[in-house]
Short mmCIF file of C-alpha atoms in Angstrom, two decimals:
data_model
loop_
_atom_site.label_atom_id
_atom_site.label_comp_id
_atom_site.label_asym_id
_atom_site.label_seq_id
_atom_site.Cartn_x
_atom_site.Cartn_y
_atom_site.Cartn_z
CA MET A 1404 6.17 -36.40 9.11
CA ASN A 1405 6.27 -35.74 12.98
CA ILE A 1406 3.50 -33.93 14.47
CA SER A 1407 3.93 -31.35 17.18
CA GLN A 1408 1.06 -29.32 19.03
CA GLN A 1409 1.01 -26.16 20.84
CA ALA A 1410 -2.09 -23.78 22.32
CA CYS A 1411 -2.75 -20.51 22.58
CA ASP A 1412 -5.70 -17.90 23.42
CA VAL A 1413 -5.22 -15.90 19.94
CA LEU A 1414 -3.46 -17.35 16.91
CA ILE A 1415 -2.28 -14.43 14.34
CA ILE A 1416 -1.26 -15.76 10.97
CA GLY A 1417 0.80 -13.20 9.50
CA SER A 1418 3.33 -10.73 10.68
CA GLY A 1419 2.43 -7.31 9.23
CA SER A 1420 0.95 -4.17 10.71
CA ALA A 1421 -2.64 -5.80 10.64
CA ALA A 1422 -1.10 -8.76 12.28
CA LEU A 1423 1.14 -6.90 15.24
CA SER A 1424 -1.64 -4.72 15.88
CA ALA A 1425 -4.05 -7.44 16.32
CA ALA A 1426 -1.10 -9.28 18.54
CA LEU A 1427 -0.50 -6.23 20.59
CA ARG A 1428 -3.84 -5.32 21.53
CA ALA A 1429 -4.78 -8.90 22.63
CA ALA A 1430 -1.67 -9.37 24.73
CA ARG A 1431 -1.97 -6.43 26.62
CA SER A 1432 -5.44 -7.63 27.41
CA GLY A 1433 -3.77 -10.61 28.90
CA LEU A 1434 -4.18 -13.11 26.39
CA ASP A 1435 -1.71 -15.49 25.43
CA VAL A 1436 -0.92 -14.85 21.63
CA LEU A 1437 1.38 -17.03 19.11
CA ILE A 1438 2.33 -15.31 15.86
CA ALA A 1439 3.10 -17.29 12.92
CA GLU A 1440 4.97 -16.10 9.83
CA LYS A 1441 5.31 -18.11 6.77
CA THR A 1442 9.02 -16.67 6.22
CA GLY A 1443 12.06 -16.65 7.92
CA LEU A 1444 11.42 -12.49 8.15
CA LEU A 1445 9.11 -10.45 9.84
CA GLY A 1446 7.00 -7.39 8.98
CA GLY A 1447 5.55 -8.40 5.39
CA THR A 1448 4.45 -5.89 3.30
CA SER A 1449 4.24 -3.30 5.92
CA ALA A 1450 8.21 -3.79 6.44
CA MET A 1451 8.64 -2.82 2.41
CA SER A 1452 6.45 0.29 2.73
CA GLY A 1453 7.02 3.85 3.27
CA ALA A 1454 4.59 3.76 6.58
CA GLY A 1455 2.28 6.84 5.49
CA VAL A 1456 -0.72 5.96 7.90
CA TRP A 1457 -3.99 7.46 7.16
CA ILE A 1458 -5.72 8.27 10.92
CA PRO A 1459 -8.42 10.85 10.97
CA ALA A 1460 -9.38 12.72 13.88
CA ASN A 1461 -5.98 11.24 15.62
CA HIS A 1462 -4.09 12.69 18.60
CA VAL A 1463 -1.11 13.94 16.98
CA ALA A 1464 -3.04 16.31 14.90
CA LYS A 1465 -4.98 17.64 17.95
CA ALA A 1466 -1.89 18.42 19.67
CA ALA A 1467 -0.83 20.37 16.51
CA GLY A 1468 -4.27 22.24 16.58
CA ILE A 1469 -5.54 20.56 13.74
CA ALA A 1470 -9.08 20.59 13.87
CA ASP A 1471 -10.74 17.27 12.92
CA SER A 1472 -13.84 14.85 13.94
CA ARG A 1473 -14.77 11.07 13.32
CA GLU A 1474 -17.87 12.76 11.72
CA ASP A 1475 -16.09 15.00 9.07
CA ALA A 1476 -13.71 11.52 8.51
CA LEU A 1477 -16.87 9.43 7.79
CA THR A 1478 -18.44 12.21 5.65
CA TYR A 1479 -15.52 12.14 3.64
CA LEU A 1480 -15.35 8.43 3.04
CA ARG A 1481 -19.07 8.44 1.86
CA ALA A 1482 -18.47 11.37 -0.58
CA ALA A 1483 -14.78 10.34 -1.98
CA SER A 1484 -15.43 6.20 -2.33
CA PRO A 1485 -16.85 4.61 -5.26
CA GLU A 1486 -20.36 5.07 -6.04
CA GLY A 1487 -22.37 1.95 -4.39
CA TRP A 1488 -19.52 1.15 -1.99
CA ALA A 1489 -21.69 2.60 1.13
CA GLN A 1490 -24.21 -0.18 0.74
CA ASP A 1491 -21.76 -2.67 2.10
CA GLU A 1492 -19.03 -0.72 3.62
CA ASP A 1493 -20.64 2.02 5.72
CA PRO A 1494 -21.01 -0.28 8.82
CA LEU A 1495 -16.97 -0.70 8.51
CA TRP A 1496 -16.49 2.55 7.70
CA GLN A 1497 -18.01 3.96 10.93
CA ALA A 1498 -16.26 1.15 13.06
CA PHE A 1499 -12.97 2.23 11.35
CA VAL A 1500 -13.33 6.14 12.07
CA GLU A 1501 -14.40 5.08 15.94
CA ALA A 1502 -11.49 2.90 16.45
CA ALA A 1503 -8.69 4.64 14.39
CA PRO A 1504 -7.77 7.31 16.83
CA ARG A 1505 -8.01 4.93 19.53
CA MET A 1506 -5.81 2.43 17.79
CA LEU A 1507 -3.07 4.86 17.35
CA GLU A 1508 -2.86 6.18 20.88
CA PHE A 1509 -2.77 2.68 22.05
CA ILE A 1510 0.17 1.98 19.73
CA GLU A 1511 1.95 4.72 20.99
CA ARG A 1512 1.50 4.03 24.37
CA GLU A 1513 2.18 0.27 24.28
CA SER A 1514 5.30 0.04 21.79
CA PRO A 1515 8.21 2.28 21.59
CA LEU A 1516 6.79 3.92 18.51
CA SER A 1517 6.28 7.86 18.41
CA PHE A 1518 4.42 9.07 15.31
CA ALA A 1519 4.54 12.54 13.47
CA LEU A 1520 2.47 14.31 11.20
CA VAL A 1521 3.17 14.54 7.49
CA ASN A 1522 2.38 17.54 5.80
CA GLU A 1523 0.14 15.86 3.00
CA PRO A 1524 -3.48 16.62 2.10
CA ASP A 1525 -6.25 14.07 1.70
CA PRO A 1526 -5.98 13.26 -2.18
CA ILE A 1527 -9.37 14.11 -2.65
CA ALA A 1528 -9.57 16.96 0.03
CA GLU A 1529 -12.16 18.71 -2.10
CA LYS A 1530 -14.63 16.47 -1.24
CA PRO A 1531 -16.92 17.08 1.87
CA GLY A 1532 -15.23 16.14 4.80
CA GLY A 1533 -11.81 16.01 3.21
CA LYS A 1534 -8.61 18.08 5.04
CA ILE A 1535 -5.66 19.76 3.55
CA ARG A 1536 -3.44 18.60 6.54
CA GLY A 1537 -3.70 16.31 9.51
CA ARG A 1538 -4.64 12.81 8.64
CA MET A 1539 -1.31 11.65 7.79
CA VAL A 1540 1.38 10.33 10.17
CA SER A 1541 4.32 8.15 9.84
CA PRO A 1542 6.47 6.63 12.59
CA LYS A 1543 9.77 8.43 13.69
CA PRO A 1544 13.18 6.37 13.09
CA MET A 1545 14.00 3.63 15.42
CA SER A 1546 16.76 1.42 15.96
CA ARG A 1547 16.94 -2.25 14.71
CA ARG A 1548 18.93 -2.98 17.77
CA ILE A 1549 16.34 -2.77 20.24
CA LEU A 1550 14.85 -6.40 18.68
CA GLY A 1551 17.55 -8.16 20.18
CA SER A 1552 17.66 -11.60 17.98
CA PHE A 1553 15.19 -10.50 16.16
CA THR A 1554 17.65 -7.63 14.56
CA ARG A 1555 18.36 -9.47 11.54
CA LYS A 1556 14.78 -10.93 11.20
CA ILE A 1557 12.91 -7.74 9.84
CA ARG A 1558 12.19 -7.63 6.37
CA SER A 1559 13.84 -5.17 3.93
CA SER A 1560 12.81 -2.73 1.26
CA THR A 1561 13.09 -1.69 -1.90
CA LEU A 1562 12.53 1.80 -0.55
CA VAL A 1563 15.63 4.14 1.17
CA HIS A 1564 14.28 3.52 4.82
CA ILE A 1565 17.24 5.66 6.01
CA PHE A 1566 14.98 8.82 5.23
CA THR A 1567 11.52 9.34 6.93
CA TYR A 1568 8.46 9.58 5.18
CA GLN A 1569 8.50 13.31 5.90
CA GLU A 1570 11.80 13.78 4.67
CA MET A 1571 11.03 11.98 1.20
CA VAL A 1572 8.22 14.50 0.97
CA ASP A 1573 10.37 17.73 1.90
CA LEU A 1574 14.11 16.40 0.34
CA ASP A 1575 12.40 15.09 -2.70
CA PRO A 1576 15.68 12.53 -3.04
CA TYR A 1577 14.08 11.32 -6.14
CA HIS A 1578 14.87 14.49 -7.92
CA HIS A 1579 17.56 15.78 -5.94
CA PRO A 1580 19.60 12.50 -4.03
CA ILE A 1581 22.67 14.33 -3.17
CA ARG A 1582 21.32 17.55 -2.22
CA ALA A 1583 18.74 15.66 0.11
CA GLY A 1584 21.59 13.73 1.37
CA LEU A 1585 23.64 16.70 2.38
CA ARG A 1586 21.02 18.52 4.05
CA VAL A 1587 20.38 15.69 6.54
CA LEU A 1588 23.67 14.20 6.52
CA HIS A 1589 24.18 14.27 10.38
CA LYS A 1590 20.92 12.49 10.82
CA LEU A 1591 22.03 9.78 8.06
CA ALA A 1592 25.30 9.18 9.82
CA TRP A 1593 23.55 8.74 12.95
CA ARG A 1594 21.01 6.21 11.47
CA TRP A 1595 23.70 4.34 9.72
CA LEU A 1596 25.80 4.13 12.94
CA THR A 1597 22.74 3.12 15.18
CA ASN A 1598 21.19 0.89 12.94
CA SER A 1599 18.18 2.98 12.24
CA GLY A 1600 15.59 3.08 9.80
CA GLY A 1601 12.28 5.11 9.16
CA GLN A 1602 9.40 4.44 7.40
CA GLY A 1603 8.05 0.83 7.32
CA THR A 1604 11.48 -0.32 8.95
CA ALA A 1605 10.37 1.87 11.84
CA LEU A 1606 6.69 0.95 11.79
CA MET A 1607 7.43 -2.87 12.06
CA THR A 1608 10.51 -2.54 14.40
CA GLY A 1609 8.33 -0.55 16.99
CA LEU A 1610 5.20 -2.95 16.59
CA ILE A 1611 7.67 -6.14 16.93
CA ARG A 1612 9.22 -4.64 20.08
CA GLY A 1613 5.73 -4.08 21.56
CA CYS A 1614 4.51 -7.44 21.04
CA MET A 1615 7.60 -8.89 22.50
CA ASP A 1616 7.64 -6.58 25.40
CA ALA A 1617 3.97 -7.53 25.89
CA GLY A 1618 4.77 -11.59 25.75
CA CYS A 1619 3.87 -12.70 22.25
CA ARG A 1620 5.29 -15.64 21.02
CA PHE A 1621 6.90 -15.83 17.37
CA LEU A 1622 7.02 -18.95 15.15
CA LEU A 1623 8.86 -18.07 12.04
CA GLU A 1624 9.23 -20.30 9.00
CA CYS A 1625 5.61 -21.60 9.94
CA ARG A 1626 3.41 -22.33 6.76
CA ALA A 1627 0.05 -22.41 7.43
CA LEU A 1628 -1.77 -25.34 5.53
CA HIS A 1629 -5.58 -25.03 6.83
CA LEU A 1630 -7.69 -24.00 9.47
CA THR A 1631 -9.44 -26.59 11.96
CA THR A 1632 -13.02 -26.54 13.56
CA ASN A 1633 -14.69 -27.82 16.13
CA GLU A 1634 -17.82 -30.01 16.29
CA ILE A 1635 -20.36 -26.81 15.64
CA GLY A 1636 -18.16 -25.43 12.86
CA ASN A 1637 -16.35 -22.66 14.66
CA VAL A 1638 -12.53 -22.25 14.40
CA SER A 1639 -10.41 -23.80 16.75
CA GLY A 1640 -7.02 -23.44 15.23
CA ALA A 1641 -4.62 -24.37 12.62
CA VAL A 1642 -2.26 -26.47 10.82
CA PHE A 1643 1.29 -25.70 9.82
CA ALA A 1644 4.41 -26.83 8.05
CA ARG A 1645 7.43 -26.10 10.23
CA ASN A 1646 10.72 -27.68 10.11
CA GLY A 1647 10.03 -30.49 8.54
CA GLU A 1648 7.26 -31.49 10.76
CA GLU A 1649 3.39 -30.95 11.11
CA LEU A 1650 2.48 -28.25 13.89
CA ARG A 1651 -1.12 -28.14 15.20
CA VAL A 1652 -2.00 -25.24 17.15
CA THR A 1653 -5.01 -24.95 18.93
CA ALA A 1654 -6.54 -21.34 19.70
CA HIS A 1655 -9.00 -21.24 22.32
CA ARG A 1656 -10.13 -17.69 21.78
CA GLY A 1657 -9.98 -16.99 18.18
CA VAL A 1658 -7.71 -16.93 14.77
CA VAL A 1659 -6.72 -13.77 13.00
CA LEU A 1660 -6.06 -14.05 9.31
CA ALA A 1661 -3.44 -11.46 8.50
CA THR A 1662 -1.57 -13.20 5.64
CA GLY A 1663 -1.47 -10.56 3.43
CA GLY A 1664 -2.38 -10.35 -0.34
CA PHE A 1665 -2.66 -13.11 -3.36
CA GLU A 1666 -0.55 -11.22 -6.12
CA TRP A 1667 2.05 -13.34 -6.33
CA ASP A 1668 -0.36 -16.29 -7.07
CA PRO A 1669 -0.37 -16.59 -11.12
CA GLU A 1670 -3.82 -17.98 -11.44
CA LEU A 1671 -5.46 -15.94 -8.88
CA ARG A 1672 -3.76 -12.64 -10.16
CA GLN A 1673 -5.00 -13.66 -13.78
CA LYS A 1674 -8.50 -14.08 -12.69
CA HIS A 1675 -8.98 -11.09 -10.54
CA PHE A 1676 -6.81 -8.87 -12.79
CA PRO A 1677 -6.50 -9.92 -16.16
CA GLY A 1678 -4.43 -7.87 -18.65
CA PRO A 1679 -1.12 -6.46 -18.59
CA LEU A 1680 0.94 -6.71 -15.38
CA ASP A 1681 4.20 -4.16 -14.94
CA ARG A 1682 5.68 -5.34 -11.72
CA LEU A 1683 4.98 -6.56 -8.20
CA GLY A 1684 6.18 -4.69 -5.28
CA SER A 1685 5.47 -6.67 -1.85
CA PRO A 1686 6.84 -10.20 -0.35
CA SER A 1687 6.86 -13.16 -3.05
CA THR A 1688 5.31 -15.53 -0.49
CA ASN A 1689 1.89 -13.25 -0.72
CA THR A 1690 0.22 -16.13 -2.46
CA GLY A 1691 -3.23 -15.95 -1.10
CA ASP A 1692 -3.16 -18.21 1.60
CA GLY A 1693 -5.22 -16.69 3.93
CA GLN A 1694 -7.83 -16.39 1.29
CA ARG A 1695 -7.80 -20.12 0.32
CA MET A 1696 -8.15 -21.16 3.72
CA ALA A 1697 -10.70 -19.07 4.67
CA ALA A 1698 -12.83 -19.95 1.45
CA ALA A 1699 -12.49 -23.48 2.35
CA ILE A 1700 -14.19 -23.61 5.23
CA GLY A 1701 -17.15 -21.60 3.79
CA ALA A 1702 -16.10 -18.05 3.85
CA LYS A 1703 -17.06 -15.64 1.54
CA LEU A 1704 -14.22 -13.86 -0.73
CA ASP A 1705 -15.32 -10.50 -1.80
CA ARG A 1706 -13.43 -7.29 -3.33
CA MET A 1707 -10.94 -9.38 -5.00
CA ASP A 1708 -10.85 -7.31 -7.90
CA GLN A 1709 -9.31 -4.35 -5.61
CA ALA A 1710 -5.69 -3.75 -5.00
CA ASN A 1711 -2.95 -1.17 -4.39
CA VAL A 1712 -1.84 -0.48 -7.91
CA TYR A 1713 0.56 2.34 -7.87
CA PRO A 1714 3.52 3.29 -10.58
CA SER A 1715 6.58 1.58 -10.00
CA LEU A 1716 10.23 1.43 -11.33
CA PRO A 1717 12.33 -1.77 -12.32
CA THR A 1718 14.54 -3.04 -9.61
CA ARG A 1719 15.47 -6.32 -8.03
CA TYR A 1720 14.55 -7.72 -4.82
CA GLU A 1721 15.76 -10.89 -3.47
CA GLY A 1722 17.49 -11.74 -6.54
CA LYS A 1723 14.04 -11.14 -8.37
CA PRO A 1724 12.41 -8.33 -10.71
CA TYR A 1725 10.47 -6.13 -8.54
CA GLY A 1726 8.60 -2.80 -8.45
CA LEU A 1727 9.84 0.13 -6.57
CA PRO A 1728 6.98 2.38 -6.34
CA MET A 1729 7.52 5.99 -7.26
CA THR A 1730 5.79 8.90 -8.65
CA PHE A 1731 8.07 9.05 -12.11
CA GLN A 1732 5.11 9.31 -14.41
CA ALA A 1733 4.22 12.83 -13.48
CA GLU A 1734 7.05 14.80 -14.88
CA PRO A 1735 6.44 17.95 -16.74
CA HIS A 1736 7.41 16.99 -20.17
CA SER A 1737 5.66 13.55 -20.42
CA ILE A 1738 2.02 12.46 -20.58
CA VAL A 1739 0.21 9.11 -19.84
CA VAL A 1740 -1.87 7.55 -22.90
CA ASN A 1741 -3.86 4.68 -23.07
CA ARG A 1742 -3.89 1.81 -26.04
CA HIS A 1743 -5.83 4.37 -28.38
CA GLY A 1744 -3.08 6.95 -27.83
CA ARG A 1745 -5.37 9.35 -25.79
CA ARG A 1746 -4.91 10.71 -22.47
CA PHE A 1747 -7.39 9.39 -19.50
CA VAL A 1748 -6.09 10.86 -16.36
CA SER A 1749 -4.43 13.74 -14.71
CA GLU A 1750 -0.59 12.38 -14.35
CA SER A 1751 -0.20 13.78 -11.00
CA ASP A 1752 -3.55 11.99 -9.69
CA PHE A 1753 -2.58 10.04 -6.53
CA ASN A 1754 -5.31 7.54 -7.77
CA ILE A 1755 -3.77 7.04 -11.35
CA GLY A 1756 -3.43 3.37 -10.50
CA GLU A 1757 -7.46 3.32 -10.29
CA ALA A 1758 -7.70 4.56 -13.68
CA LEU A 1759 -5.20 2.43 -15.09
CA ASP A 1760 -7.37 -0.44 -13.78
CA ARG A 1761 -10.45 0.86 -15.07
CA ARG A 1762 -12.53 -2.45 -16.12
CA ASP A 1763 -15.18 -3.01 -18.99
CA PRO A 1764 -18.10 -3.42 -16.79
CA THR A 1765 -19.27 -6.75 -19.16
CA THR A 1766 -16.12 -8.16 -19.85
CA GLY A 1767 -14.10 -7.31 -16.80
CA GLU A 1768 -11.11 -6.65 -18.99
CA PRO A 1769 -9.05 -3.59 -18.83
CA ILE A 1770 -10.09 -0.52 -21.09
CA HIS A 1771 -7.24 1.47 -21.08
CA LEU A 1772 -4.51 -0.67 -21.09
CA PRO A 1773 -1.71 -1.19 -22.36
CA ALA A 1774 -0.88 2.38 -21.56
CA TRP A 1775 2.19 4.02 -22.28
CA ILE A 1776 4.32 7.45 -21.00
CA VAL A 1777 5.16 9.52 -23.90
CA ALA A 1778 7.65 12.18 -23.12
CA ASP A 1779 10.49 14.13 -24.91
CA LYS A 1780 14.35 14.08 -23.90
CA ARG A 1781 13.92 16.30 -21.01
CA PHE A 1782 12.30 13.50 -19.07
CA LEU A 1783 15.58 11.77 -18.69
CA SER A 1784 17.46 14.19 -17.23
CA ARG A 1785 14.99 14.91 -14.49
CA SER A 1786 16.22 12.69 -12.38
CA LEU A 1787 19.45 10.33 -11.64
CA PRO A 1788 17.76 7.96 -9.38
CA PHE A 1789 15.11 7.11 -12.26
CA ARG A 1790 17.98 6.47 -15.02
CA TRP A 1791 19.62 4.23 -12.20
CA TYR A 1792 16.36 2.39 -11.70
CA ALA A 1793 15.64 2.08 -15.43
CA ALA A 1794 18.82 0.23 -16.09
CA TYR A 1795 17.37 -2.73 -14.58
CA ASP A 1796 15.14 -3.26 -17.53
CA LYS A 1797 17.20 -2.15 -20.54
CA SER A 1798 14.24 -2.87 -22.92
CA TRP A 1799 11.62 -0.56 -20.83
CA ILE A 1800 12.72 2.72 -22.76
CA VAL A 1801 11.59 2.73 -26.22
CA LYS A 1802 13.03 5.86 -28.23
CA ALA A 1803 12.64 7.41 -31.39
CA ASP A 1804 13.63 10.50 -33.80
CA THR A 1805 9.95 11.48 -34.16
CA LEU A 1806 6.66 10.67 -32.45
CA ALA A 1807 5.44 8.74 -35.63
CA ASP A 1808 8.24 6.68 -34.98
CA LEU A 1809 7.89 6.51 -31.59
CA ALA A 1810 4.40 5.52 -32.13
CA ALA A 1811 5.02 2.67 -34.69
CA LYS A 1812 7.62 1.18 -32.19
CA ILE A 1813 5.17 0.98 -29.30
CA GLY A 1814 2.08 -0.17 -31.61
CA LEU A 1815 -0.21 2.86 -30.92
CA PRO A 1816 -1.80 4.99 -34.06
CA ALA A 1817 0.39 7.69 -35.07
CA GLU A 1818 -2.24 9.94 -35.84
CA ALA A 1819 -3.59 9.81 -32.29
CA ILE A 1820 -0.26 10.36 -30.59
CA ALA A 1821 0.19 13.57 -32.65
CA ASP A 1822 -3.39 14.99 -31.79
CA THR A 1823 -3.03 14.03 -28.13
CA VAL A 1824 0.69 15.69 -27.91
CA ALA A 1825 -0.21 18.93 -29.89
CA ARG A 1826 -3.61 19.02 -27.39
CA TYR A 1827 -1.14 18.89 -24.52
CA ASN A 1828 1.36 21.27 -25.56
CA ASP A 1829 -1.53 23.52 -26.39
CA HIS A 1830 -2.66 23.24 -22.47
CA CYS A 1831 1.09 23.93 -21.56
CA ASP A 1832 1.10 26.87 -23.93
CA LYS A 1833 -1.84 28.44 -21.93
CA GLY A 1834 -0.94 27.29 -18.67
CA ARG A 1835 -3.77 25.06 -17.72
CA ASP A 1836 -4.91 21.42 -18.48
CA THR A 1837 -8.64 21.97 -19.09
CA ASP A 1838 -9.24 18.15 -19.99
CA PHE A 1839 -7.83 16.70 -16.35
CA HIS A 1840 -6.78 19.67 -14.23
CA ARG A 1841 -3.44 18.29 -13.97
CA GLY A 1842 -2.01 19.93 -10.91
CA GLU A 1843 -4.90 21.85 -9.87
CA SER A 1844 -6.27 20.05 -6.89
CA GLY A 1845 -4.64 20.44 -3.36
CA TRP A 1846 -3.03 17.07 -3.47
CA GLU A 1847 -1.37 17.62 -6.88
CA ASP A 1848 -0.62 21.09 -6.44
CA TYR A 1849 1.41 19.87 -3.30
CA LYS A 1850 3.09 17.15 -4.94
CA THR A 1851 4.23 19.16 -8.04
CA HIS A 1852 5.61 22.16 -5.95
CA GLY A 1853 3.82 24.60 -7.50
CA PRO A 1854 2.91 25.51 -11.27
CA ALA A 1855 6.05 25.37 -12.55
CA ASN A 1856 6.50 22.00 -12.39
CA ARG A 1857 2.92 20.82 -13.66
CA LEU A 1858 3.07 21.17 -17.36
CA GLY A 1859 6.03 21.09 -20.08
CA ARG A 1860 5.65 20.88 -23.88
CA ILE A 1861 6.79 17.59 -25.40
CA ASP A 1862 8.50 18.70 -28.86
CA THR A 1863 12.19 18.01 -28.06
CA GLY A 1864 13.50 14.91 -29.83
CA PRO A 1865 14.86 12.07 -29.26
CA PHE A 1866 11.39 10.89 -27.88
CA ILE A 1867 10.89 8.43 -25.55
CA ALA A 1868 8.01 5.87 -24.16
CA MET A 1869 7.87 3.44 -21.19
CA SER A 1870 4.96 0.99 -20.47
CA LEU A 1871 2.81 2.02 -17.76
CA ASN A 1872 0.50 -0.54 -16.85
CA ARG A 1873 -0.40 -1.88 -13.62
CA SER A 1874 1.99 -2.51 -10.83
CA ILE A 1875 0.40 -4.23 -7.79
CA LEU A 1876 1.59 -3.34 -4.12
CA GLY A 1877 -0.64 -5.66 -2.47
CA THR A 1878 -4.20 -6.84 -3.56
CA LYS A 1879 -7.33 -6.07 -1.25
CA GLY A 1880 -9.71 -8.64 -1.56
CA GLY A 1881 -10.48 -11.40 0.88
CA ALA A 1882 -12.75 -12.89 3.61
CA ARG A 1883 -16.18 -10.94 3.65
CA THR A 1884 -16.29 -9.60 7.66
CA ASN A 1885 -18.65 -7.57 9.38
CA ALA A 1886 -17.70 -4.23 11.55
CA LYS A 1887 -16.26 -6.18 14.27
CA GLY A 1888 -13.84 -8.34 11.97
CA GLN A 1889 -15.52 -11.39 12.24
CA VAL A 1890 -15.35 -13.36 9.19
CA LEU A 1891 -18.89 -14.30 7.12
CA ARG A 1892 -20.13 -16.85 5.48
CA GLU A 1893 -22.16 -16.60 2.13
CA ASP A 1894 -25.53 -16.33 3.73
CA GLY A 1895 -23.89 -13.72 6.04
CA SER A 1896 -23.56 -15.70 9.25
CA ILE A 1897 -20.56 -15.67 11.44
CA ILE A 1898 -17.94 -18.11 11.30
CA GLY A 1899 -17.48 -18.44 15.03
CA GLY A 1900 -13.50 -18.02 16.04
CA LEU A 1901 -12.24 -16.63 12.76
CA TYR A 1902 -11.37 -12.99 12.00
CA ALA A 1903 -9.70 -11.31 9.05
CA ALA A 1904 -7.46 -7.91 8.75
CA GLY A 1905 -5.54 -6.12 6.53
CA LEU A 1906 -5.01 -7.46 2.73
CA ALA A 1907 -6.35 -10.81 3.76
CA MET A 1908 -9.92 -9.10 4.40
CA ALA A 1909 -12.62 -7.54 2.01
CA ASN A 1910 -10.97 -4.43 2.51
CA PRO A 1911 -13.37 -1.61 2.90
CA ILE A 1912 -11.29 0.66 1.21
CA GLY A 1913 -10.35 -0.43 -2.19
CA THR A 1914 -8.10 0.24 -5.33
CA ARG A 1915 -9.48 4.07 -4.80
CA ALA A 1916 -7.00 5.57 -1.98
CA LEU A 1917 -8.68 8.27 0.27
CA GLY A 1918 -5.38 9.19 1.88
CA ALA A 1919 -1.75 8.42 0.94
CA GLY A 1920 -1.91 5.50 4.11
CA THR A 1921 -5.32 4.24 3.50
CA THR A 1922 -3.58 0.92 3.07
CA LEU A 1923 -1.63 0.83 6.42
CA GLY A 1924 -4.12 3.04 8.58
CA PRO A 1925 -7.02 0.71 8.13
CA ASN A 1926 -5.05 -2.26 8.14
CA LEU A 1927 -3.41 -1.24 11.84
CA THR A 1928 -7.35 -0.37 12.79
CA TRP A 1929 -8.79 -3.52 11.36
CA GLY A 1930 -6.25 -5.93 13.48
CA PHE A 1931 -7.13 -3.69 16.66
CA ILE A 1932 -10.65 -4.09 16.13
CA CYS A 1933 -10.54 -7.90 15.52
CA ALA A 1934 -8.67 -8.20 18.94
CA GLU A 1935 -11.02 -5.86 20.72
CA THR A 1936 -13.84 -8.44 19.27
CA ILE A 1937 -12.10 -11.13 20.72
CA MET A 1938 -11.27 -9.89 24.00
CA LYS A 1939 -15.47 -9.41 24.42
CA GLN A 1940 -16.35 -12.80 22.81
CA ASN A 1941 -15.84 -16.22 24.32
CA ALA A 1942 -14.69 -14.86 27.35
CA GLY A 1943 -13.77 -17.49 30.36
#
């Protein structure tokens, strides 16, 4: 194999939101930045996303007259995060709330991106420091044509990116696709004519253009093999396979791992997420490259059992079965039950994925899976898109004339299903779910559009069931870092020259999402933090 060599100040491995946030910040400080992407497409998981970005105390909210503060944000992170997390993550939370507002202002200033407020509350807004509005933003639409030769190199999505995030919230095309399209038909026509997109398409289009304008270099189809170190053990670069050659890159100031998760590696996934899996919704090249490379040079891997877990409909992408993230499980005439036939969570809870993933502390095995949606025939009439996507997996929907027959078909105890449905129907008659308070929190009330859509009896056959196990949009475990984004060894010492961000790091906000955008918001921020640390380290 032929060997070629390149050099740079900062090497970024990956091309998602964390990677390009780091690249843009480093390049705008005058550093020579090289971005190496494993595939032939830019944008990673971020390009496929809805691009909800959770940034507390941001300037967009301030301009709209919405009060927030870094202190309130930190109070919320401490109050709403899982018990015991503060011991390890509090320094990172402090760094996040300090840097996140600056990061958003920087990206708007140094790229074509412009962000708009999304009228969504924090999912656990009732906790101290929580806010009903102001922390969620999303990019305005952008034309892919501004990318020039990279116009066709941005990763597409399973989501409908011709809509913006706010339009998806306001127009509800999942339930009313025709009405939604007609209401903004003039906007959709213009976006089609100008090759424009919203959501993750807009986010990554703007970041890529910003990096191009800042002088960053991009290498596509460049698969990282391993990191290189110098005589004192500091990371000095990486080795890649590209175009049938071995490429050695020397990075004088640092290497940022922003390679995404490991959900598409069967061995790692089974080790850290044992039990039933429905679907995956990220690029199939998210196979844990960054995690393995970091571990190979002595990095501590942490939070490997954390992920963005969210209900997903079946679809196809790049010729493979995929998951399309969607809140389809919260229809009025349906409930979610565990393997014992009992409800265990509010169906409208944004963090239903955390409940699905709950583990036995002794065995590490999921305690609720396999889980099921149980509904009556009215479920199928609620959404035309649901029926469209369900057709991708014709064995997914199970039907029966009676609840007892349905229970037998899906292997659940008939008596438990009957009791659970009867109790739920009683809640419906009384107008309140006293078990799980479905639709009562600020988040759930907002998402269900009022009491009329919260509860609906399950009493009209034929009855249906669908599996609702984990669907993973991205794992959140990886190299343990300090509050500056520097990768740490098992003994807590710093591996010089190595940084991690996004889904390649031990993410300080895990499976429990504290905002609908607490994957992208922190990812962008940790890329930014890594770059700022590099700027201050090893200067000269």
